[in-house]
């Protein structure tokens, strides 16, 4: 057996029927000063830590003849409890954790004991076999178990509780596992992590090696979680040089993709060149801007890019990815055509209806609200905007009542499930998410409703439209019949959409659509410090902060904490001690909102703490370790990407209701239904007791805890604080320093997004 003298990544060697370590650039070389290598053989008892990304593993090994379990460390892309391993490595003394065996080479052998077989099969290696089923199989077949599964899988039906359906699942999983290992041999040789190897195999099947070999950059476009950097690493491993045209072209599209994550629909040509040069340059391979400019021109000729003259500055060229250009142009044309179709209505009769309706209900409309209701009757499209407490909800309800009185059929929608649920509550009608209303068809990967199959309604109300990005707005407008009327409701002072564009702001700026902005704060709303402080923040003024000890006097409280670690402890005390004493259920009612994911007080660290505090490990509570994170029944999770197959979308919140170790699936209850995930797709989910303010848009929570620290000073802005604060319905608690909140309020970060929708509408 060949011994590698450097720790690295464990990959299956299919030619020798073993696993071997290949050097990893992340791991320092083992020099000859290390002790001489030794052999160790045993069975993996349990995994202490395993990273799907890097393969870094800490595990406990049962070695025959040893009373204590042995700690081994190394890089293993695919390791399970129950695996029998023959290891080569050396012993070292860790100053904190004691004696450890550093693995430099490993070979997998078949488990030689019944216990080893049970652990191996029940480790999650094969879908359809969990710990309980593994025990029954091994009890029945003994040491012949693996041979039976390999050659006579149908015999598993002899096991009580295993039917034909389960046998078929196990047989397919066993074959897929073998195929995946072959693909993994290739991919791990090019520094692809195990979790991505599985995704690549699921996407391309037997063509995986061929696709990756021909164009590894295709992975960045096709597979969620694999970005340009990962694809670029694979490309270089395959011999694609850093200064090749194929790398540069992929880099240009990657930079445009990064820009879209900042909300841009295009980039000025010079900025695209500058960003791409910076992104692609390596110490030994500087990028020539002139060559990049020529390459961009060539990509435009091949229609890989769209270049046109900029609006306002005709000397400036602007560059689009084709999908963004065609969508923006099509949306502008559709909106312009739609808004110009006249609406015939008897306005005196509308006025009489308003008078009768308000008298019957015993209510009064402000002049702004009445004007909005009147315009809703006479406008093809109306935008209703305004801050909290200004009557958007009441006005919307009145418009819906008017349209019903006019005999119109109405559809209600919002970008997120929570926003749709709230819209249904305030109007008394059924509301859906925009995605669900448009009815996505997984077979065609398109929405069922479009210009050829429009939605069947006379009028539409769309709430939280500040969240609508370019593509969702285009899909919606395609499905609305030209004879319908539309009310768009949203607060333009909130953060813009997570996706590209700023549709609501562009529509207002174009002056091509009727707009009513409500500004009067009503008396009842003015008693809420959440609402009054939101308006103060929006006006650039410091909020009036009420110390936590005076909680009975305000619904907007403040804990003055200067350092992030103290902030984490303050949040822990709030959810475990302070809020429960005030009758607040932290599991059901509390949401933590953060400026960012990273840092000592970002969502990642806070979610670990909140999981330990609110949903700790317990007897009989099923949990799953994936990628270094723990998922546990009862955890709140968030969907991180639009998944049209499952019909769950970026920002949807749910709760893990079940983890099935045998079927290798996790069930999550979202607001409307339960959704199943298999292990390979769990990267779409993240813990969500704490989420970013951006991810919270369109949602409201009974209680919001909102940390604001200088640690995230680059992200602090007025509309971030305004958006976060207005997510709270009953109580908001701000935790942090007055310096941080003062900086945020002074900084108006309506960072200009590159979008030409408003200009196109004016043309």
XYZ file of C-alpha atoms in Angstrom:
763
model
C 0.000 0.000 0.000
C 1.320 3.388 -0.965
C 1.581 5.900 1.860
C 1.075 9.594 1.151
C 3.180 11.814 3.367
C 0.725 14.731 3.468
C -2.718 14.943 4.997
C -5.426 15.805 2.535
C -8.786 14.741 1.209
C -10.080 11.188 1.266
C -11.439 9.979 -2.079
C -12.556 6.537 -3.211
C -10.000 4.707 -5.311
C -12.247 2.491 -7.411
C -9.336 0.737 -9.103
C -7.941 -0.584 -5.838
C -11.288 -0.861 -4.039
C -10.138 1.473 -1.308
C -10.111 5.091 -0.214
C -6.970 7.124 -0.419
C -5.884 10.545 0.735
C -5.013 13.103 -1.905
C -3.187 16.265 -0.876
C -5.374 19.236 -0.044
C -4.220 22.835 -0.558
C -5.977 23.751 2.690
C -3.864 21.407 4.783
C -0.198 22.088 5.556
C 2.249 19.469 4.425
C 3.502 16.894 6.870
C 7.245 17.244 6.966
C 9.766 14.567 7.770
C 10.036 16.008 11.271
C 6.757 14.266 12.107
C 6.955 10.911 13.907
C 7.101 7.886 11.689
C 3.790 6.640 10.360
C 1.845 3.851 12.010
C -1.069 1.608 11.048
C -4.431 1.685 12.819
C -7.522 -0.383 12.080
C -11.014 -0.060 13.505
C -14.649 0.951 13.060
C -15.970 4.514 13.109
C -18.063 4.770 16.264
C -19.322 8.314 15.712
C -18.495 11.580 13.967
C -17.613 14.472 16.243
C -17.395 16.909 13.334
C -17.527 16.656 9.563
C -17.551 19.452 6.996
C -19.219 18.627 3.690
C -17.341 21.537 2.143
C -13.737 20.739 3.040
C -14.073 17.136 4.169
C -12.327 17.994 7.464
C -13.355 15.373 9.997
C -12.933 14.605 13.658
C -14.174 11.103 14.470
C -14.012 8.496 17.206
C -12.650 5.108 16.185
C -13.211 1.817 17.991
C -9.954 -0.145 17.794
C -10.099 -3.836 18.774
C -8.233 -4.402 22.023
C -8.399 -0.720 23.074
C -10.653 0.168 26.021
C -11.009 3.839 24.986
C -12.163 5.216 21.663
C -9.415 6.792 19.560
C -9.793 10.314 18.151
C -8.808 10.506 14.489
C -8.553 13.643 12.351
C -8.214 14.063 8.611
C -10.085 15.036 5.469
C -12.761 12.565 4.408
C -15.317 13.448 1.731
C -17.550 10.479 2.563
C -17.426 9.000 6.034
C -20.088 7.289 8.112
C -20.452 5.676 11.494
C -19.904 1.952 11.097
C -17.275 2.192 8.379
C -14.361 -0.168 8.851
C -11.113 1.639 8.045
C -7.467 0.696 7.785
C -5.535 3.899 8.482
C -1.976 5.124 8.096
C -0.887 8.190 10.024
C 0.915 9.435 13.084
C 0.105 10.302 16.668
C 0.171 13.834 17.941
C -0.665 15.538 21.210
C -3.198 18.352 20.986
C -2.718 20.922 23.796
C -6.469 21.022 24.504
C -7.957 17.734 23.254
C -5.130 15.351 24.025
C -3.856 12.411 21.976
C -5.083 12.226 18.351
C -4.278 10.140 15.299
C -3.589 12.293 12.210
C -4.680 10.307 9.143
C -2.570 10.568 6.013
C -3.961 7.529 4.178
C -7.072 5.395 4.570
C -8.534 2.260 3.087
C -12.131 1.221 3.609
C -12.751 -2.461 4.332
C -16.028 -4.247 4.721
C -17.363 -4.211 8.284
C -16.302 -7.485 9.860
C -18.733 -7.550 12.790
C -22.503 -7.473 13.106
C -22.281 -4.255 15.123
C -20.136 -2.682 12.442
C -22.615 -3.704 9.762
C -25.491 -2.193 11.729
C -23.691 1.112 12.142
C -22.569 1.158 8.528
C -26.013 0.540 7.041
C -27.830 2.715 9.549
C -25.563 5.741 9.124
C -27.605 7.359 6.361
C -25.432 5.917 3.608
C -28.408 4.369 1.804
C -31.815 5.983 1.512
C -34.449 3.652 2.905
C -32.223 2.160 5.591
C -32.054 3.853 8.963
C -30.810 2.509 12.308
C -33.933 0.429 13.059
C -34.127 -1.139 9.599
C -30.363 -1.785 9.596
C -30.659 -3.730 12.838
C -33.451 -5.942 11.441
C -31.548 -6.611 8.194
C -28.290 -7.528 9.944
C -30.131 -9.692 12.480
C -31.689 -11.625 9.597
C -28.769 -11.917 7.176
C -25.771 -11.579 9.481
C -22.360 -11.119 7.892
C -23.830 -11.859 4.449
C -25.818 -8.617 4.566
C -23.743 -6.599 2.079
C -23.564 -9.479 -0.385
C -27.352 -9.873 -0.209
C -27.918 -6.161 -0.914
C -25.387 -6.233 -3.740
C -26.553 -9.377 -5.539
C -29.998 -10.365 -4.214
C -31.603 -7.151 -3.036
C -35.105 -8.543 -3.603
C -34.552 -10.839 -0.603
C -34.883 -7.840 1.691
C -38.631 -8.414 1.478
C -38.007 -11.273 3.916
C -37.511 -8.636 6.619
C -40.721 -7.737 8.522
C -41.733 -4.160 7.742
C -39.894 -3.965 4.404
C -42.275 -4.067 1.440
C -41.688 -4.041 -2.284
C -41.671 -0.225 -2.416
C -38.953 -0.006 0.251
C -36.905 -2.728 -1.473
C -37.051 -0.768 -4.741
C -35.931 2.410 -2.948
C -33.013 0.609 -1.294
C -31.953 -1.060 -4.549
C -31.964 2.265 -6.430
C -30.090 3.963 -3.584
C -27.443 1.225 -3.515
C -26.864 1.509 -7.278
C -26.828 5.310 -7.104
C -24.327 5.153 -4.247
C -21.954 3.097 -6.384
C -22.400 5.458 -9.348
C -21.916 8.518 -7.168
C -18.678 7.079 -5.825
C -17.335 6.742 -9.358
C -18.237 10.345 -10.088
C -16.844 11.360 -6.720
C -13.483 9.789 -7.531
C -13.209 12.137 -10.477
C -14.643 15.190 -8.744
C -12.718 14.829 -5.498
C -9.580 14.574 -7.575
C -10.454 18.097 -8.705
C -11.268 19.476 -5.247
C -15.062 19.191 -5.385
C -16.692 18.626 -1.992
C -18.908 15.625 -1.334
C -22.127 17.602 -1.048
C -21.512 19.212 -4.449
C -20.517 15.881 -5.968
C -23.944 14.539 -5.038
C -25.656 17.628 -6.499
C -23.636 17.318 -9.708
C -24.570 13.669 -10.046
C -28.262 14.434 -9.411
C -28.195 17.165 -12.070
C -26.251 15.379 -14.807
C -26.422 11.682 -13.927
C -24.026 9.515 -15.918
C -23.027 12.568 -17.992
C -21.535 14.304 -14.936
C -17.878 13.620 -15.713
C -18.350 14.573 -19.354
C -20.073 17.889 -18.518
C -17.503 18.869 -15.911
C -14.614 17.985 -18.203
C -15.907 19.988 -21.177
C -17.024 23.134 -19.348
C -16.718 23.231 -15.565
C -18.070 26.797 -15.574
C -21.460 25.343 -16.505
C -21.697 24.157 -12.905
C -21.955 27.736 -11.671
C -24.985 28.319 -13.891
C -26.765 25.016 -13.258
C -26.217 24.082 -9.617
C -27.224 26.106 -6.586
C -24.296 26.610 -4.232
C -21.561 26.176 -6.835
C -20.332 29.588 -7.807
C -17.695 30.830 -10.179
C -14.878 30.449 -7.649
C -15.563 26.740 -7.154
C -15.968 26.194 -10.901
C -12.777 28.145 -11.511
C -10.862 25.917 -9.108
C -12.123 22.830 -10.928
C -11.262 24.376 -14.297
C -7.675 25.004 -13.294
C -7.399 21.486 -11.946
C -8.571 20.271 -15.368
C -5.872 22.307 -17.086
C -7.854 25.352 -18.258
C -5.386 28.222 -18.055
C -6.223 31.374 -16.044
C -5.861 33.593 -19.147
C -8.100 31.545 -21.441
C -11.042 33.153 -23.226
C -13.435 30.589 -21.772
C -12.451 31.648 -18.256
C -12.728 35.341 -19.106
C -16.169 34.898 -20.679
C -17.414 32.962 -17.676
C -15.921 35.666 -15.456
C -17.834 38.440 -17.239
C -21.131 36.613 -16.745
C -20.180 35.868 -13.140
C -19.551 39.555 -12.441
C -22.927 40.461 -13.941
C -24.457 37.802 -11.705
C -22.774 39.301 -8.653
C -24.083 42.711 -9.698
C -27.624 41.318 -9.878
C -27.252 40.177 -6.261
C -26.642 43.850 -5.441
C -29.893 44.668 -7.254
C -28.437 45.807 -10.589
C -30.021 44.884 -13.914
C -26.933 45.949 -15.888
C -23.475 47.440 -15.440
C -21.884 50.306 -17.354
C -19.285 48.830 -19.676
C -16.319 50.438 -17.952
C -17.506 49.285 -14.545
C -18.008 45.778 -15.913
C -14.437 45.809 -17.242
C -13.029 47.129 -13.967
C -14.932 44.629 -11.842
C -14.036 41.691 -14.086
C -10.338 42.599 -14.208
C -10.276 42.790 -10.423
C -12.180 39.524 -10.045
C -10.103 37.463 -12.490
C -6.593 38.805 -11.934
C -4.087 36.459 -10.324
C -0.540 37.368 -9.229
C 0.995 35.482 -12.140
C -1.825 36.287 -14.560
C -2.779 39.986 -14.646
C -5.762 40.813 -16.868
C -5.363 43.350 -19.680
C -8.387 45.750 -19.629
C -8.050 46.327 -23.382
C -8.304 42.588 -24.042
C -11.312 42.437 -21.721
C -13.022 45.227 -23.665
C -12.455 43.348 -26.925
C -13.769 40.159 -25.366
C -16.943 41.927 -24.170
C -17.494 43.277 -27.683
C -17.072 39.758 -29.097
C -19.541 38.385 -26.524
C -22.049 41.029 -27.640
C -21.647 39.942 -31.271
C -22.349 36.363 -30.185
C -25.391 37.599 -28.200
C -23.883 36.407 -24.942
C -24.247 40.019 -23.801
C -26.503 42.899 -24.814
C -24.853 46.313 -25.117
C -26.771 49.548 -25.696
C -26.366 53.284 -25.174
C -27.045 54.416 -21.627
C -29.973 56.644 -20.743
C -29.089 60.198 -19.719
C -25.479 59.703 -20.777
C -25.483 58.691 -24.436
C -21.706 58.344 -24.413
C -21.906 55.554 -21.885
C -22.387 51.948 -22.968
C -24.338 49.652 -20.648
C -24.068 45.846 -20.581
C -26.813 43.350 -19.806
C -26.933 39.622 -19.475
C -29.508 38.741 -22.191
C -32.210 37.519 -19.788
C -32.110 40.798 -17.849
C -32.267 42.958 -20.972
C -35.145 41.134 -22.615
C -37.111 40.978 -19.357
C -36.680 44.686 -18.617
C -37.654 45.694 -22.167
C -40.680 43.372 -22.188
C -41.854 44.578 -18.755
C -41.570 48.231 -19.773
C -43.561 47.650 -22.960
C -46.256 45.704 -21.170
C -46.600 48.267 -18.365
C -46.698 51.199 -20.782
C -49.357 49.541 -22.930
C -51.381 48.402 -19.935
C -51.442 51.774 -18.137
C -52.678 53.619 -21.244
C -55.859 51.556 -21.691
C -58.717 53.828 -20.505
C -61.209 52.794 -17.831
C -64.841 53.767 -18.304
C -66.570 54.414 -14.989
C -69.442 56.498 -13.607
C -67.477 58.636 -11.116
C -70.538 60.376 -9.597
C -71.912 56.941 -8.788
C -68.537 55.971 -7.253
C -68.698 59.111 -5.098
C -72.181 58.207 -3.892
C -71.021 54.693 -3.058
C -68.115 56.032 -0.980
C -70.462 58.341 0.934
C -72.892 55.499 1.608
C -70.171 53.020 2.550
C -68.460 55.320 5.060
C -71.797 56.342 6.594
C -72.911 52.721 6.953
C -69.588 51.659 8.514
C -69.376 54.770 10.688
C -65.907 55.582 9.365
C -64.189 58.545 7.795
C -61.662 58.643 4.976
C -58.932 61.256 4.887
C -58.693 63.340 1.719
C -55.711 61.195 0.621
C -57.591 57.962 1.242
C -60.712 59.125 -0.567
C -58.646 60.180 -3.546
C -57.019 56.710 -3.587
C -60.405 54.963 -3.576
C -61.655 57.213 -6.405
C -58.541 56.586 -8.484
C -58.872 52.838 -7.953
C -62.173 53.019 -9.813
C -60.882 55.091 -12.718
C -57.251 53.926 -13.106
C -55.986 50.903 -14.958
C -53.088 50.745 -12.461
C -52.787 52.539 -9.119
C -49.880 52.582 -6.696
C -50.727 53.081 -3.015
C -47.701 53.809 -0.841
C -46.990 55.223 2.600
C -45.453 54.425 5.949
C -46.891 52.491 8.908
C -50.003 53.887 10.564
C -51.009 55.946 7.528
C -53.981 53.812 6.569
C -52.755 51.648 3.667
C -54.569 48.643 5.124
C -57.855 50.505 5.650
C -57.664 52.071 2.198
C -56.954 48.718 0.555
C -59.927 47.151 2.322
C -62.148 49.973 1.077
C -60.914 49.578 -2.515
C -61.668 45.839 -2.381
C -65.183 46.595 -1.096
C -65.726 49.117 -3.908
C -64.564 46.678 -6.582
C -66.861 43.996 -5.169
C -69.773 46.455 -5.255
C -68.922 47.113 -8.905
C -69.279 43.388 -9.601
C -65.577 42.752 -10.197
C -63.910 39.428 -9.483
C -60.729 40.039 -7.480
C -57.477 38.149 -6.971
C -55.239 39.002 -4.010
C -51.498 38.265 -3.970
C -48.194 39.120 -2.301
C -44.569 38.058 -2.826
C -44.337 35.939 0.357
C -46.599 33.518 2.184
C -46.739 35.644 5.333
C -47.580 38.788 3.391
C -50.308 36.910 1.507
C -51.716 35.600 4.780
C -51.831 39.126 6.200
C -53.509 40.454 3.041
C -56.185 37.758 3.363
C -56.810 38.716 6.979
C -57.235 42.424 6.268
C -59.491 42.005 3.220
C -61.453 38.939 4.255
C -60.693 37.204 0.943
C -58.355 34.445 -0.184
C -54.811 35.602 -0.951
C -51.935 33.660 -2.469
C -48.274 34.179 -3.081
C -47.608 35.526 -6.560
C -45.764 32.320 -7.452
C -48.703 30.161 -6.407
C -51.234 32.379 -8.147
C -49.257 32.097 -11.380
C -49.093 28.285 -10.905
C -45.597 27.049 -11.696
C -45.437 23.923 -13.865
C -42.400 21.761 -12.980
C -42.749 19.892 -16.271
C -42.193 22.951 -18.459
C -40.309 24.980 -15.793
C -42.656 27.884 -16.543
C -45.679 29.526 -14.962
C -48.961 28.149 -16.294
C -50.492 31.625 -16.424
C -49.024 34.049 -18.979
C -50.199 36.194 -21.888
C -51.646 33.149 -23.654
C -53.309 31.790 -20.524
C -54.093 34.889 -18.429
C -55.497 34.899 -14.933
C -59.275 35.022 -14.781
C -60.185 38.149 -12.796
C -61.334 41.736 -13.300
C -59.101 43.257 -10.620
C -55.879 42.491 -8.747
C -54.468 43.653 -5.416
C -50.744 43.022 -4.936
C -49.340 43.857 -1.499
C -45.708 44.409 -0.438
C -44.743 45.309 -3.994
C -41.460 46.893 -2.857
C -40.298 43.244 -2.684
C -41.080 42.466 -6.327
C -37.962 42.117 -8.429
C -37.690 42.486 -12.191
C -38.447 38.874 -13.102
C -41.374 38.364 -10.742
C -42.966 41.635 -11.871
C -42.634 40.597 -15.512
C -44.182 37.171 -14.869
C -47.062 38.814 -13.012
C -47.794 41.429 -15.671
C -47.731 38.815 -18.437
C -50.561 36.969 -16.692
C -52.822 39.972 -15.992
C -55.390 40.506 -18.760
C -55.271 43.965 -20.404
C -58.890 44.645 -19.392
C -58.162 44.217 -15.658
C -57.381 46.849 -13.022
C -54.444 46.626 -10.635
C -53.747 48.078 -7.185
C -50.067 47.866 -6.142
C -49.537 48.443 -2.412
C -46.106 48.964 -0.861
C -43.796 51.139 1.194
C -41.037 52.598 -0.979
C -39.050 53.620 2.107
C -38.359 49.991 2.957
C -35.334 48.153 1.624
C -35.701 47.388 -2.087
C -36.211 43.866 -3.409
C -33.593 41.224 -2.710
C -33.564 40.397 -6.425
C -32.571 42.724 -9.290
C -34.394 45.952 -10.050
C -36.494 48.352 -8.002
C -39.801 48.004 -9.782
C -42.022 49.956 -7.391
C -39.659 52.939 -7.237
C -39.140 52.914 -11.002
C -42.881 52.887 -11.616
C -43.348 55.881 -9.324
C -40.358 57.740 -10.799
C -41.630 57.238 -14.341
C -44.783 59.297 -13.609
C -46.658 57.058 -16.047
C -48.862 55.460 -13.382
C -51.325 56.962 -10.884
C -49.734 57.205 -7.422
C -51.176 58.066 -4.000
C -48.759 58.471 -1.108
C -50.438 58.450 2.300
C -48.641 60.683 4.785
C -51.076 61.331 7.648
C -50.455 59.185 10.732
C -53.776 58.358 12.354
C -54.429 58.985 16.026
C -54.643 55.340 17.088
C -51.393 54.493 15.288
C -49.687 57.528 16.824
C -49.894 55.879 20.272
C -47.449 53.206 19.090
C -43.802 54.091 19.621
C -42.905 51.554 16.924
C -44.828 53.625 14.389
C -43.801 57.065 15.632
C -40.159 56.037 15.834
C -40.332 54.555 12.323
C -41.481 57.929 11.006
C -38.785 59.718 12.991
C -36.156 57.400 11.519
C -37.541 57.965 8.032
C -37.216 61.697 8.610
C -33.585 61.323 9.687
C -34.264 61.819 13.408
C -33.125 59.670 16.320
C -35.907 57.491 17.718
C -37.110 58.088 21.259
C -35.595 55.106 23.015
C -37.283 53.646 26.107
C -35.018 51.619 28.426
C -36.070 47.992 28.871
C -36.842 48.542 32.568
C -39.657 50.906 31.522
C -41.234 48.289 29.269
C -44.795 49.011 30.382
C -44.549 52.516 28.975
C -43.626 51.620 25.382
C -43.796 49.008 22.633
C -40.337 50.066 21.374
C -37.547 49.335 23.865
C -33.786 49.714 23.990
C -30.947 47.779 25.621
C -27.793 49.868 25.586
C -24.964 47.381 24.903
C -21.625 48.356 23.396
C -19.882 45.089 22.451
C -21.234 42.261 20.243
C -20.530 39.423 22.755
C -22.548 41.352 25.336
C -25.289 41.723 22.738
C -25.412 37.958 22.188
C -25.770 37.425 25.932
C -28.465 40.121 26.113
C -30.483 38.347 23.419
C -30.050 35.019 25.213
C -31.366 36.564 28.446
C -34.277 38.137 26.603
C -35.484 34.847 25.097
C -34.803 32.639 28.134
C -35.618 34.915 31.081
C -36.935 38.426 30.484
C -39.577 37.933 27.781
C -41.044 34.683 29.211
C -41.584 36.485 32.541
C -43.652 39.038 30.618
C -45.876 36.320 29.156
C -44.179 36.197 25.736
C -43.524 32.793 24.170
C -40.046 33.124 22.613
C -40.442 29.976 20.468
C -43.637 31.142 18.737
C -43.590 34.934 19.001
C -39.994 36.179 18.820
C -37.892 36.833 15.706
C -34.340 38.175 15.763
C -33.412 40.432 12.829
C -29.795 41.273 11.953
C -28.032 43.513 9.444
C -25.832 40.628 8.245
C -25.149 36.901 8.420
C -21.511 37.082 9.518
C -19.783 38.398 12.578
C -20.056 37.787 16.309
C -23.641 38.987 16.252
C -24.675 37.934 12.762
C -27.415 35.425 12.016
C -25.069 32.421 11.863
C -23.710 32.765 15.390
C -27.028 33.883 16.828
C -28.847 30.891 15.359
C -26.428 28.500 17.050
C -27.011 30.233 20.387
C -30.795 30.443 19.898
C -31.009 26.781 18.940
C -29.214 25.821 22.137
C -31.438 28.140 24.168
C -34.848 27.423 22.615
C -34.549 23.969 21.066
C -31.748 22.104 22.860
C -30.783 18.525 22.248
C -33.162 16.239 24.090
C -33.904 12.597 24.680
C -35.839 11.220 21.720
C -35.528 14.453 19.706
C -34.265 13.513 16.254
C -31.475 15.629 14.800
C -29.200 15.616 11.784
C -25.699 17.017 11.341
C -25.071 18.483 7.894
C -22.137 20.623 6.861
C -21.131 21.316 10.436
C -24.656 22.519 11.347
C -27.269 20.700 13.391
C -30.872 20.463 12.202
C -33.324 19.382 14.878
C -37.050 18.715 14.984
C -38.652 21.963 16.154
C -36.070 24.253 14.518
C -37.290 27.273 12.576
C -35.708 27.331 9.102
C -35.707 29.625 6.084
C -35.716 28.751 2.392
C -32.678 30.402 0.759
C -33.467 29.958 -2.938
C -36.546 29.755 -5.160
C -37.396 26.061 -5.486
C -40.102 25.821 -8.127
C -40.290 22.046 -7.905
C -41.315 22.148 -4.247
C -43.088 25.509 -4.610
C -41.161 27.113 -1.776
C -39.415 30.384 -2.335
C -36.560 32.532 -1.102
C -37.463 33.919 2.326
C -40.218 31.433 3.240
C -40.085 30.474 6.919
C -41.009 27.030 8.212
C -40.527 24.625 11.113
C -38.918 21.189 10.965
C -41.615 18.723 11.936
C -39.877 15.436 11.205
C -36.470 13.998 10.335
C -36.651 10.528 8.826
C -33.231 8.906 9.063
C -34.316 5.896 7.017
C -35.946 7.742 4.127
C -33.255 10.414 4.397
C -35.774 13.216 4.281
C -36.578 16.255 6.371
C -40.170 17.523 6.563
C -40.738 21.252 6.998
C -44.096 22.855 7.767
C -44.467 26.169 5.933
C -47.477 28.433 6.366
C -49.618 26.578 3.835
C -48.257 23.031 3.642
C -45.604 20.506 4.609
C -42.630 20.099 2.252
C -40.142 17.228 2.012
C -36.387 17.672 1.441
C -33.881 14.920 0.808
C -30.420 15.234 2.285
C -28.772 16.525 -0.889
C -31.065 19.575 -0.959
C -30.742 20.629 2.672
C -28.332 23.362 1.548
C -31.458 25.276 0.502
C -32.400 25.605 4.184
C -30.806 27.533 7.023
C -31.662 28.014 10.683
C -33.927 31.033 11.074
C -34.496 32.093 14.676
C -32.349 34.954 13.434
C -32.618 36.220 9.843
C -31.340 39.267 8.010
C -33.564 42.317 7.685
C -33.597 41.769 3.919
C -35.001 38.275 4.386
C -37.704 39.596 6.736
C -39.365 41.814 4.136
C -43.049 41.172 3.686
C -43.306 39.562 7.125
C -44.534 40.754 10.482
C -43.713 39.223 13.842
C -45.298 39.766 17.265
C -41.897 40.539 18.817
C -38.700 41.640 17.046
C -35.238 41.709 18.638
C -32.996 43.938 16.556
C -29.229 44.082 17.294
C -27.410 47.123 15.870
C -23.638 47.270 16.359
C -20.729 49.025 14.702
C -19.418 45.602 13.690
C -21.735 45.841 10.665
C -21.205 49.535 10.008
C -20.909 49.019 6.236
C -24.485 47.719 6.134
C -26.070 50.168 8.552
C -28.524 52.501 6.839
C -31.703 54.420 7.493
C -33.966 52.187 5.437
C -32.457 49.065 7.034
C -33.397 50.291 10.531
C -36.779 51.503 9.269
C -37.544 48.154 7.619
C -36.421 46.101 10.621
C -38.371 48.159 13.129
C -41.598 48.068 11.127
C -41.569 44.237 11.070
C -42.686 44.302 14.740
C -46.429 44.185 15.473
C -46.515 44.289 19.285
C -43.007 44.839 20.613
C -39.601 45.808 19.249
C -36.406 45.623 21.304
C -33.307 47.283 19.862
C -30.021 45.987 21.280
C -26.740 47.783 20.702
C -25.101 51.191 20.857
C -26.538 54.639 20.216
C -23.479 55.235 18.036
C -24.538 52.455 15.659
C -28.145 53.573 15.386
C -27.072 57.198 14.973
C -24.749 56.257 12.118
C -27.477 54.188 10.475
C -30.010 57.014 10.551
C -27.553 59.522 9.107
C -26.640 57.202 6.260
C -29.188 57.172 3.463
C -28.021 54.138 1.521
C -30.484 54.164 -1.323
C -27.522 52.868 -3.233
C -28.234 53.546 -6.876
C -29.263 50.408 -8.655
C -28.507 50.188 -12.329
C -31.958 49.810 -13.843
C -33.465 51.446 -16.920
C -37.127 50.526 -16.330
C -38.175 54.072 -15.425
C -36.416 55.529 -18.486
C -37.938 52.915 -20.777
C -41.412 53.732 -19.437
C -40.902 57.414 -20.224
C -39.945 56.739 -23.850
